Structures are given as C-alpha cells and as structure tokens.
Amino acid sequence: MASPTVKPVLRTDYQRSVADYWNKEKDPVNIKLGEVDGLYHHHYGLGQYDPAVLQAPPEARDAAIIAEMHRLETAQAEVLLDAFGDVPFGGRLMDGGSGRGGTSFMAHARFGARVDGVSISEQQVAFANAQARERGVQDEVRFHFKNMLDTGFDTGSFTGIWTNETTMYVDLQQLYGEFARLIAPGGRYVCITGCYNDLTGGRSRAVSQIDQHYICNIHARSEYFRALADNGFVPISVVDLTQDTIPYWELRQQSSVATGVEDPFLTAYKEGSFHYLLIVADRI
Ligand code: GPP
Ligand code: MG
C-alpha cells in the first residue's frame, strides 16, 4: 500500500512569507507585555483602561501603561474562553495559530483540558513549548509546527477549537473544512477576529494599511458566516466587540511600544469600515 502523502507545512510563497515574519518577530509590544507575568499574547485588548496610568510619575509611567495593556489583552482571552462555557473534563482543545501560547495556557488553567496549539512559525512553536516546560504543563499543552488548514490530527478528536485573530491569514472555506473534520459533533468553535464591513463596500484604505502591516488578508464579515454555514457550523452567538477594543488602541497609541498600526485601527473602527467580532458556532 502506498504510504500517505505528507504535505509540507509551508506550501506557498505566501505562507513562507508569513512564517518568516513571525519567526523574526521580537516586537517590544509583545515581548515587554509578556514579561509582565509570563503570558505572551498575540492579540489585542478589551475593556476600559485605568486613566491613572497616564498620570503616573515619569519613572513609573511606561511600566504602568505596559502592565495595563497586558491586563486588557488577558481580559480579551478571558472573553474568548468564556464562550466555551464548561468544557467537559477530559476535553481536548485546539488553538489555531497559537503564537507564543498565551491563550492556550489560560485555557488549560481554566478548563484542565488538553490543548494542542498549531503554528506555521517554528520559532513561535519552540518558544511556546519552552513556556510549557517552564510551567510544568508540557504533557497537557503541546505546540506543533503544523498548518491549521491541514493539521493531520485525527478526525473528531477535539471538543473545541478557537482562533484568536489568526483567520486573516487563511482561506476560510479551507479552514472551516478542516475544523469541521477535527471537531466532534456538538463541539464548539470560537473566533475573535477583525473583519471589514461589506455593507459599506470593499476594503477601506485603513483596512488595507492593516493588511499591509501584518501581510494578512482581512476578510469581509459575510465571508465568515458563509464559510461557517457551508461547513456545518451554526452560530450561537455573535458579539460586536468594536467599542470595547477602542480604549486599548487609544492607550497603545500613547505608549512607548506603539508600532504605527494604531492609527489605521482607530480610523477603521471609528469610520465603521472594520469590526472586531466574537463569533461562537457549534458543529452540527
Ligand atoms: C497580531 O497580534 C494579530 C494579527 C497579526 C492579526 C491581525 C488582526 C486583526 C484583528 C486584523 P500581535 O500581538 O502579534 O500584533 P502586534 O505586534 O501589533 O501587537
Ligand atoms: Mg501584540
């Protein structure tokens, strides 16, 4: 019998360029925030910031702003995980585009579930696995150099999957086809994403600037619901988080770790051409 064809993890020039970006990425906006408590995130924040951090004395101000941004990013991951409700004991979760592992460690701490994170960046996988060893959870939280469009994990082997700001790097039909295969019937998919508003036309200039900054391809809002329905996922909750993420960007804009992408985000959110959405959908 012919041995199964193992597809390479990186299959296109585009995927190689994305992997290259994340393999090299050591931006203070992510590293300094992670150093606050050892949870390294690659997503944005939710909720109001404490305005007192902006009035802190000069020698303490920078650290106070960074700690506050980190608190809002951790709050974002809590909102994502809340959407799973109670994952049954022994459940297994997958983090699609797991970055340096922040949301995966929070999921394991909260649910006691086994978590498998996948990333096309070998550096991120190595970083996150080192974190897992440091935390003593390496048997339960594992990170894999895999492509989330084609993971090779067993069919029906997950209770749930989330993507935390990663879907703008992939084709949604392919992604949800693979997730439909991986999630057992009755399992849940949770997504936080930025998507452009196709009620107001195509990509605005600000949305294109965000795409350019991260080498991503932000999808239209409608594409999510079409691709989910086409692949057997039924939304149970959709929450527009746009207003709740604006304070994070306003704080970030005034921080020492601003990267230049703050203006396009604030413009896109405020003009209404872009939304920050939580989508929760069950696998039928
Ligand atoms: C990165 O988080 C998130 C993305 C690249 C996805 C783009 C998200 C959208 C909602 C469009 P990060 O924490 O690595 O980014 P940064 O370095 O800017 O903090
Ligand atoms: Mg960040």
CSV table of C-alpha atoms and ligand atoms in Angstrom, one decimal:
chain,number,residue,atom,x,y,z
A,1,MET,CA,0.0,0.0,0.0
A,2,ALA,CA,1.3,3.5,-0.8
A,3,SER,CA,2.3,5.5,2.2
A,4,PRO,CA,0.1,8.5,2.8
A,5,THR,CA,1.4,11.7,1.2
A,6,VAL,CA,2.7,14.0,3.9
A,7,LYS,CA,2.2,17.6,2.8
A,8,PRO,CA,4.8,20.1,3.7
A,9,VAL,CA,3.7,22.6,6.4
A,10,LEU,CA,4.6,25.6,4.3
A,11,ARG,CA,3.1,25.1,0.8
A,12,THR,CA,3.0,28.5,-0.8
A,13,ASP,CA,5.3,31.6,-1.1
A,14,TYR,CA,2.6,33.5,0.9
A,15,GLN,CA,2.8,31.0,3.8
A,16,ARG,CA,6.6,31.1,3.7
A,17,SER,CA,6.5,34.9,4.0
A,18,VAL,CA,4.1,34.8,6.9
A,19,ALA,CA,6.2,32.2,8.7
A,20,ASP,CA,9.3,34.3,8.1
A,21,TYR,CA,7.6,37.4,9.6
A,22,TRP,CA,6.6,35.5,12.8
A,23,ASN,CA,9.9,33.7,13.0
A,24,LYS,CA,11.7,37.0,13.2
A,25,GLU,CA,9.2,38.9,15.3
A,26,LYS,CA,10.5,40.2,18.6
A,27,ASP,CA,8.5,43.3,18.9
A,28,PRO,CA,8.5,45.0,22.4
A,29,VAL,CA,4.7,45.5,22.1
A,30,ASN,CA,4.5,41.7,22.6
A,31,ILE,CA,7.7,40.8,24.5
A,32,LYS,CA,7.5,43.6,27.1
A,33,LEU,CA,3.9,42.8,27.8
A,34,GLY,CA,4.6,39.1,28.1
A,35,GLU,CA,7.3,39.8,30.6
A,36,VAL,CA,4.7,41.3,32.9
A,37,ASP,CA,3.6,37.9,34.1
A,38,GLY,CA,4.9,35.3,31.6
A,39,LEU,CA,1.8,35.1,29.4
A,40,TYR,CA,2.8,36.1,25.9
A,41,HIS,CA,-0.2,37.2,23.8
A,42,HIS,CA,-0.6,37.9,20.1
A,43,HIS,CA,-3.9,39.7,20.2
A,44,TYR,CA,-5.4,43.0,21.2
A,45,GLY,CA,-7.1,44.1,24.4
A,46,LEU,CA,-10.7,44.6,25.6
A,47,GLY,CA,-12.2,46.9,28.2
A,48,GLN,CA,-11.6,50.3,29.7
A,49,TYR,CA,-8.1,51.2,30.8
A,50,ASP,CA,-7.4,52.9,34.1
A,51,PRO,CA,-6.7,56.5,33.2
A,52,ALA,CA,-4.4,56.8,36.3
A,53,VAL,CA,-1.6,55.0,34.4
A,54,LEU,CA,-1.2,58.1,32.1
A,55,GLN,CA,-0.7,60.3,35.2
A,56,ALA,CA,1.9,58.0,36.8
A,57,PRO,CA,5.3,59.7,37.7
A,58,PRO,CA,7.7,59.7,34.7
A,59,GLU,CA,9.9,56.9,36.1
A,60,ALA,CA,6.9,54.6,36.5
A,61,ARG,CA,4.6,55.6,33.6
A,62,ASP,CA,5.9,53.4,30.9
A,63,ALA,CA,5.8,50.2,33.0
A,64,ALA,CA,2.3,51.2,34.3
A,65,ILE,CA,1.0,51.6,30.7
A,66,ILE,CA,2.5,48.3,29.6
A,67,ALA,CA,1.0,46.4,32.5
A,68,GLU,CA,-2.4,47.9,31.8
A,69,MET,CA,-2.2,47.0,28.1
A,70,HIS,CA,-1.3,43.5,29.1
A,71,ARG,CA,-4.2,43.3,31.6
A,72,LEU,CA,-6.6,44.3,28.7
A,73,GLU,CA,-5.1,41.6,26.4
A,74,THR,CA,-5.5,38.9,29.1
A,75,ALA,CA,-9.1,40.1,29.5
A,76,GLN,CA,-9.7,39.6,25.8
A,77,ALA,CA,-8.6,36.0,26.1
A,78,GLU,CA,-10.9,35.5,29.0
A,79,VAL,CA,-13.8,36.7,26.9
A,80,LEU,CA,-12.9,34.2,24.2
A,81,LEU,CA,-12.6,31.3,26.7
A,82,ASP,CA,-15.9,32.3,28.4
A,83,ALA,CA,-17.6,31.4,25.1
A,84,PHE,CA,-16.7,27.7,25.6
A,85,GLY,CA,-18.9,27.5,28.7
A,86,ASP,CA,-17.8,24.4,30.6
A,87,VAL,CA,-15.6,22.2,28.5
A,88,PRO,CA,-16.2,18.7,29.8
A,89,PHE,CA,-13.3,17.2,31.9
A,90,GLY,CA,-11.1,15.3,29.5
A,91,GLY,CA,-12.0,17.6,26.6
A,92,ARG,CA,-9.3,18.5,24.1
A,93,LEU,CA,-9.0,21.9,22.6
A,94,MET,CA,-7.0,23.2,19.6
A,95,ASP,CA,-5.6,26.7,19.3
A,96,GLY,CA,-5.4,27.6,15.6
A,97,GLY,CA,-2.5,29.9,15.2
A,98,SER,CA,-1.2,29.7,18.8
A,99,GLY,CA,1.6,32.3,18.7
A,100,ARG,CA,3.7,32.3,21.9
A,101,GLY,CA,1.0,30.3,23.7
A,102,GLY,CA,-0.8,32.8,26.0
A,103,THR,CA,-4.4,31.8,25.3
A,104,SER,CA,-3.5,28.1,25.3
A,105,PHE,CA,-2.0,28.3,28.9
A,106,MET,CA,-5.1,30.2,30.1
A,107,ALA,CA,-7.4,27.6,28.6
A,108,HIS,CA,-5.5,24.8,30.2
A,109,ALA,CA,-5.5,26.6,33.6
A,110,ARG,CA,-9.3,27.3,33.4
A,111,PHE,CA,-10.6,24.0,32.0
A,112,GLY,CA,-8.0,21.4,32.8
A,113,ALA,CA,-8.3,20.4,29.2
A,114,ARG,CA,-5.5,19.1,27.0
A,115,VAL,CA,-4.6,21.8,24.5
A,116,ASP,CA,-2.8,21.5,21.2
A,117,GLY,CA,-1.6,24.7,19.6
A,118,VAL,CA,-0.6,24.9,15.9
A,119,SER,CA,1.5,27.5,14.2
A,120,ILE,CA,3.4,27.8,10.9
A,121,SER,CA,6.2,29.6,12.8
A,122,GLU,CA,8.9,27.2,14.1
A,123,GLN,CA,10.2,30.0,16.4
A,124,GLN,CA,6.8,30.5,18.0
A,125,VAL,CA,6.3,26.8,18.4
A,126,ALA,CA,9.7,26.5,20.1
A,127,PHE,CA,9.0,29.5,22.3
A,128,ALA,CA,5.6,28.2,23.4
A,129,ASN,CA,6.9,24.7,24.1
A,130,ALA,CA,9.7,26.2,26.3
A,131,GLN,CA,7.0,28.1,28.2
A,132,ALA,CA,5.0,24.8,28.6
A,133,ARG,CA,8.1,23.1,30.1
A,134,GLU,CA,8.7,26.1,32.4
A,135,ARG,CA,5.2,25.9,33.6
A,136,GLY,CA,5.4,22.1,34.0
A,137,VAL,CA,2.4,21.5,31.7
A,138,GLN,CA,4.3,20.1,28.7
A,139,ASP,CA,2.3,16.8,28.8
A,140,GLU,CA,-1.0,18.7,28.6
A,141,VAL,CA,-0.2,21.8,26.5
A,142,ARG,CA,1.7,21.0,23.3
A,143,PHE,CA,2.6,23.2,20.4
A,144,HIS,CA,3.1,21.8,16.9
A,145,PHE,CA,4.7,23.1,13.7
A,146,LYS,CA,1.6,22.5,11.6
A,147,ASN,CA,-0.6,24.2,9.2
A,148,MET,CA,-4.1,24.8,10.6
A,149,LEU,CA,-5.6,24.2,7.1
A,150,ASP,CA,-4.3,20.6,7.2
A,151,THR,CA,-3.3,19.5,10.7
A,152,GLY,CA,-3.1,15.7,10.3
A,153,PHE,CA,-4.8,15.4,13.7
A,154,ASP,CA,-7.4,12.6,14.0
A,155,THR,CA,-11.0,13.2,12.7
A,156,GLY,CA,-13.4,14.2,15.5
A,157,SER,CA,-10.6,14.4,18.1
A,158,PHE,CA,-11.4,17.8,19.5
A,159,THR,CA,-14.1,19.1,21.8
A,160,GLY,CA,-13.5,22.6,20.6
A,161,ILE,CA,-11.2,24.9,18.6
A,162,TRP,CA,-10.6,28.6,18.8
A,163,THR,CA,-8.8,31.1,16.6
A,164,ASN,CA,-7.7,34.3,18.3
A,165,GLU,CA,-7.0,36.8,15.5
A,166,THR,CA,-5.5,34.4,13.1
A,167,THR,CA,-8.1,33.8,10.4
A,168,MET,CA,-7.0,36.7,8.3
A,169,TYR,CA,-4.0,34.6,7.2
A,170,VAL,CA,-6.0,31.8,5.6
A,171,ASP,CA,-8.8,30.9,3.2
A,172,LEU,CA,-12.0,30.5,5.4
A,173,GLN,CA,-13.5,27.6,3.3
A,174,GLN,CA,-10.4,25.6,3.7
A,175,LEU,CA,-10.1,26.4,7.4
A,176,TYR,CA,-13.6,25.6,8.3
A,177,GLY,CA,-13.5,22.4,6.2
A,178,GLU,CA,-10.5,21.2,8.3
A,179,PHE,CA,-12.2,22.4,11.6
A,180,ALA,CA,-15.4,20.5,10.7
A,181,ARG,CA,-13.3,17.4,10.3
A,182,LEU,CA,-11.5,17.9,13.6
A,183,ILE,CA,-14.4,18.9,15.9
A,184,ALA,CA,-16.6,16.1,17.1
A,185,PRO,CA,-20.4,16.7,16.5
A,186,GLY,CA,-21.7,19.1,19.2
A,187,GLY,CA,-18.3,20.6,19.7
A,188,ARG,CA,-17.7,24.3,19.5
A,189,TYR,CA,-15.7,26.8,17.5
A,190,VAL,CA,-14.9,30.2,19.0
A,191,CYS,CA,-13.3,33.0,16.9
A,192,ILE,CA,-12.2,36.5,17.7
A,193,THR,CA,-11.4,38.4,14.5
A,194,GLY,CA,-11.2,41.7,12.7
A,195,CYS,CA,-13.3,41.8,9.6
A,196,TYR,CA,-14.2,44.5,7.1
A,197,ASN,CA,-17.7,45.8,6.8
A,198,ASP,CA,-19.0,44.7,3.4
A,199,LEU,CA,-22.2,46.8,3.9
A,200,THR,CA,-20.1,49.9,3.2
A,201,GLY,CA,-18.2,48.5,0.2
A,202,GLY,CA,-14.8,46.9,-0.1
A,203,ARG,CA,-11.6,47.3,1.9
A,204,SER,CA,-11.2,50.9,3.2
A,205,ARG,CA,-7.8,52.5,3.0
A,206,ALA,CA,-7.2,51.9,6.7
A,207,VAL,CA,-8.1,48.2,6.4
A,208,SER,CA,-5.6,47.9,3.6
A,209,GLN,CA,-3.0,49.5,5.8
A,210,ILE,CA,-3.6,46.9,8.5
A,211,ASP,CA,-3.3,44.1,5.9
A,212,GLN,CA,0.0,45.6,4.6
A,213,HIS,CA,1.4,45.9,8.2
A,214,TYR,CA,0.9,42.2,9.0
A,215,ILE,CA,1.0,40.7,5.5
A,216,CYS,CA,-2.6,39.5,6.1
A,217,ASN,CA,-5.8,39.5,4.1
A,218,ILE,CA,-8.7,40.7,6.3
A,219,HIS,CA,-11.9,39.0,5.2
A,220,ALA,CA,-15.4,40.6,4.8
A,221,ARG,CA,-17.8,40.0,7.6
A,222,SER,CA,-20.2,38.0,5.3
A,223,GLU,CA,-17.4,35.6,4.3
A,224,TYR,CA,-17.3,34.2,7.9
A,225,PHE,CA,-20.9,33.3,8.0
A,226,ARG,CA,-21.0,31.9,4.5
A,227,ALA,CA,-17.9,29.7,5.2
A,228,LEU,CA,-19.2,28.6,8.6
A,229,ALA,CA,-22.6,27.6,7.2
A,230,ASP,CA,-21.0,25.8,4.2
A,231,ASN,CA,-19.0,23.7,6.6
A,232,GLY,CA,-21.6,22.6,9.1
A,233,PHE,CA,-21.2,25.3,11.8
A,234,VAL,CA,-24.2,27.0,13.3
A,235,PRO,CA,-23.5,30.3,15.0
A,236,ILE,CA,-25.0,30.6,18.6
A,237,SER,CA,-23.5,34.0,19.5
A,238,VAL,CA,-22.1,36.9,17.6
A,239,VAL,CA,-20.8,39.9,19.6
A,240,ASP,CA,-19.5,43.1,18.1
A,241,LEU,CA,-16.5,43.9,20.4
A,242,THR,CA,-15.5,47.0,18.4
A,243,GLN,CA,-16.4,49.6,21.0
A,244,ASP,CA,-14.7,47.5,23.8
A,245,THR,CA,-11.4,47.4,21.9
A,246,ILE,CA,-11.1,51.1,21.1
A,247,PRO,CA,-9.8,52.1,24.6
A,248,TYR,CA,-6.9,49.5,24.2
A,249,TRP,CA,-5.9,51.2,20.9
A,250,GLU,CA,-6.1,54.7,22.4
A,251,LEU,CA,-3.9,53.6,25.3
A,252,ARG,CA,-1.5,51.8,22.9
A,253,GLN,CA,-1.2,54.9,20.8
A,254,GLN,CA,0.2,56.8,23.8
A,255,SER,CA,2.6,54.0,24.9
A,256,SER,CA,6.3,53.7,24.2
A,257,VAL,CA,5.6,50.4,22.4
A,258,ALA,CA,3.3,51.8,19.7
A,259,THR,CA,4.1,50.3,16.3
A,260,GLY,CA,2.4,52.7,13.8
A,261,VAL,CA,-0.6,50.4,13.2
A,262,GLU,CA,-2.6,52.2,15.9
A,263,ASP,CA,-3.9,55.0,13.6
A,264,PRO,CA,-5.2,52.6,10.9
A,265,PHE,CA,-7.0,50.5,13.6
A,266,LEU,CA,-8.6,53.6,15.2
A,267,THR,CA,-9.6,55.1,11.9
A,268,ALA,CA,-11.1,51.8,10.6
A,269,TYR,CA,-13.1,51.2,13.8
A,270,LYS,CA,-14.3,54.7,14.2
A,271,GLU,CA,-15.3,55.2,10.5
A,272,GLY,CA,-17.2,51.9,10.6
A,273,SER,CA,-15.3,50.1,7.9
A,274,PHE,CA,-14.0,47.4,10.2
A,275,HIS,CA,-15.4,45.4,13.2
A,276,TYR,CA,-13.8,43.4,16.0
A,277,LEU,CA,-16.1,40.4,16.3
A,278,LEU,CA,-16.6,37.4,18.6
A,279,ILE,CA,-18.2,34.5,16.7
A,280,VAL,CA,-19.3,31.3,18.5
A,281,ALA,CA,-20.5,28.4,16.4
A,282,ASP,CA,-21.4,24.8,17.1
A,283,ARG,CA,-20.6,21.8,14.9
A,284,ILE,CA,-23.7,20.0,13.8
B,1,GPP,C1,-1.2,40.1,15.9
B,1,GPP,O1,-1.2,40.3,17.2
B,1,GPP,C2,-2.6,39.9,15.3
B,1,GPP,C3,-2.6,39.8,14.0
B,1,GPP,C4,-1.4,39.8,13.1
B,1,GPP,C5,-3.8,39.7,13.2
B,1,GPP,C6,-4.3,41.0,12.7
B,1,GPP,C7,-5.5,41.2,13.5
B,1,GPP,C8,-6.6,41.8,13.1
B,1,GPP,C9,-7.7,42.0,14.0
B,1,GPP,C10,-6.7,42.4,11.7
B,1,GPP,P1,0.2,40.8,17.7
B,1,GPP,O2,0.0,41.0,19.2
B,1,GPP,O3,1.3,40.0,17.3
B,1,GPP,O4,0.3,42.3,17.0
B,1,GPP,P2,1.2,43.5,17.5
B,1,GPP,O5,2.6,43.1,17.3
B,1,GPP,O6,0.8,44.6,16.6
B,1,GPP,O7,0.8,43.7,18.9
B,2,MG,MG,0.5,42.4,20.4
